[in-house]
């Protein structure tokens, strides 16, 4: 990303102002997607302030569930120490796929041809005055 875009566009990643604001904050960890997590200072309730700097576009659905819990003070320690190990049957979390080619489209959706299957006989149409 160019320096000009980094100064003025927040949707392509963190801005120059964000990096200045994170000076002196502690890097707590990084997730499998490359997002970096910071902690430092206190909010008005006395809780530690926590941030995520996304790798790539700013999309909150790209924060894994374990780090979401840490960001929202549901767990106190970083996920690798506070949570049990990942079980073999667990699948990695997916980002929100809405608006992409991989989004769920049910039968009858325009993107799938717009054709719905016929009624199965258990539906009777309503007619006024009948």
XYZ file of C-alpha atoms in Angstrom:
130
model
C 0.000 0.000 0.000
C 1.301 3.452 -0.789
C 2.132 5.919 1.961
C -0.586 8.271 0.692
C -3.238 5.539 0.975
C -1.937 4.539 4.409
C -2.447 8.064 5.718
C -6.010 8.558 4.482
C -7.778 5.209 4.015
C -8.801 3.147 7.021
C -10.528 0.364 5.062
C -7.297 -0.937 3.490
C -5.576 -1.546 6.813
C -4.369 0.539 9.712
C -3.631 4.200 9.113
C -0.587 6.213 10.066
C -2.536 7.675 12.991
C -3.267 4.200 14.326
C 0.424 3.322 14.303
C 1.246 6.535 16.160
C -1.466 5.731 18.728
C -0.051 2.249 19.315
C 3.397 3.544 20.305
C 4.242 2.207 23.743
C 1.563 -0.484 23.657
C 2.503 -4.125 24.118
C 2.250 -6.649 21.279
C 0.403 -9.575 22.860
C 0.216 -12.024 19.993
C -0.574 -12.853 16.398
C -3.185 -15.218 14.997
C -2.950 -17.648 12.082
C -4.268 -15.007 9.659
C -1.480 -12.555 10.516
C -3.590 -10.152 12.592
C -1.564 -8.575 15.420
C -3.053 -7.920 18.883
C -2.034 -5.109 21.254
C -2.755 -4.200 24.856
C -1.951 -1.101 26.878
C -3.467 1.512 29.124
C -6.855 1.331 30.818
C -10.388 2.296 29.788
C -12.790 4.255 32.006
C -13.944 1.064 33.738
C -10.377 0.116 34.613
C -10.126 -2.710 32.064
C -7.010 -2.995 29.901
C -7.484 -1.542 26.389
C -7.055 -4.038 23.578
C -6.653 -3.626 19.802
C -6.324 -5.706 16.675
C -4.407 -4.581 13.599
C -5.684 -6.557 10.636
C -3.406 -7.998 8.022
C -5.164 -6.937 4.845
C -8.599 -5.371 4.762
C -10.367 -4.343 7.953
C -12.966 -7.070 8.368
C -13.958 -7.990 11.903
C -15.175 -11.424 10.796
C -11.507 -12.274 10.201
C -10.827 -12.322 13.962
C -10.778 -15.952 15.163
C -13.208 -16.806 18.007
C -10.477 -17.253 20.600
C -9.016 -13.801 19.922
C -12.520 -12.306 19.815
C -12.942 -13.586 23.374
C -9.701 -11.914 24.407
C -10.569 -8.605 22.710
C -13.943 -8.480 24.479
C -12.561 -9.383 27.934
C -14.281 -12.776 28.039
C -10.913 -14.321 28.894
C -8.118 -12.516 30.750
C -5.005 -14.203 29.373
C -4.026 -14.726 25.739
C -5.911 -17.608 24.077
C -2.976 -20.018 23.867
C -2.667 -19.966 27.678
C -6.313 -19.454 28.703
C -8.105 -21.929 26.437
C -7.805 -25.695 26.077
C -5.939 -26.999 23.030
C -7.816 -27.217 19.748
C -9.473 -30.579 19.245
C -8.860 -32.533 16.058
C -12.514 -32.340 14.966
C -12.672 -28.538 15.220
C -12.517 -26.647 11.957
C -10.938 -23.212 11.584
C -13.309 -20.254 11.606
C -14.236 -18.732 8.249
C -14.523 -15.066 7.431
C -17.930 -13.706 6.434
C -18.451 -14.829 2.821
C -21.432 -12.580 2.092
C -20.919 -10.712 -1.162
C -18.330 -13.147 -2.481
C -18.593 -15.969 -4.996
C -18.369 -18.458 -2.096
C -21.475 -17.072 -0.320
C -24.373 -19.419 0.428
C -27.068 -19.238 -2.228
C -30.181 -21.368 -1.700
C -32.108 -23.041 -4.485
C -34.120 -20.394 -6.316
C -31.567 -17.618 -5.830
C -30.989 -15.510 -8.940
C -27.305 -16.442 -8.901
C -28.331 -20.109 -9.222
C -30.691 -19.570 -12.129
C -33.729 -18.323 -10.197
C -35.684 -21.565 -10.620
C -37.414 -22.990 -7.567
C -38.681 -26.524 -7.263
C -42.429 -26.926 -7.582
C -44.742 -27.110 -4.581
C -44.958 -30.553 -3.037
C -48.755 -30.653 -2.798
C -49.039 -29.578 0.837
C -49.682 -25.948 -0.102
C -53.035 -24.539 -1.055
C -53.065 -21.008 -2.465
C -55.282 -18.466 -0.728
C -57.849 -16.674 -2.871
C -59.821 -13.700 -1.563
C -63.508 -14.390 -0.884
C -63.083 -18.156 -0.985
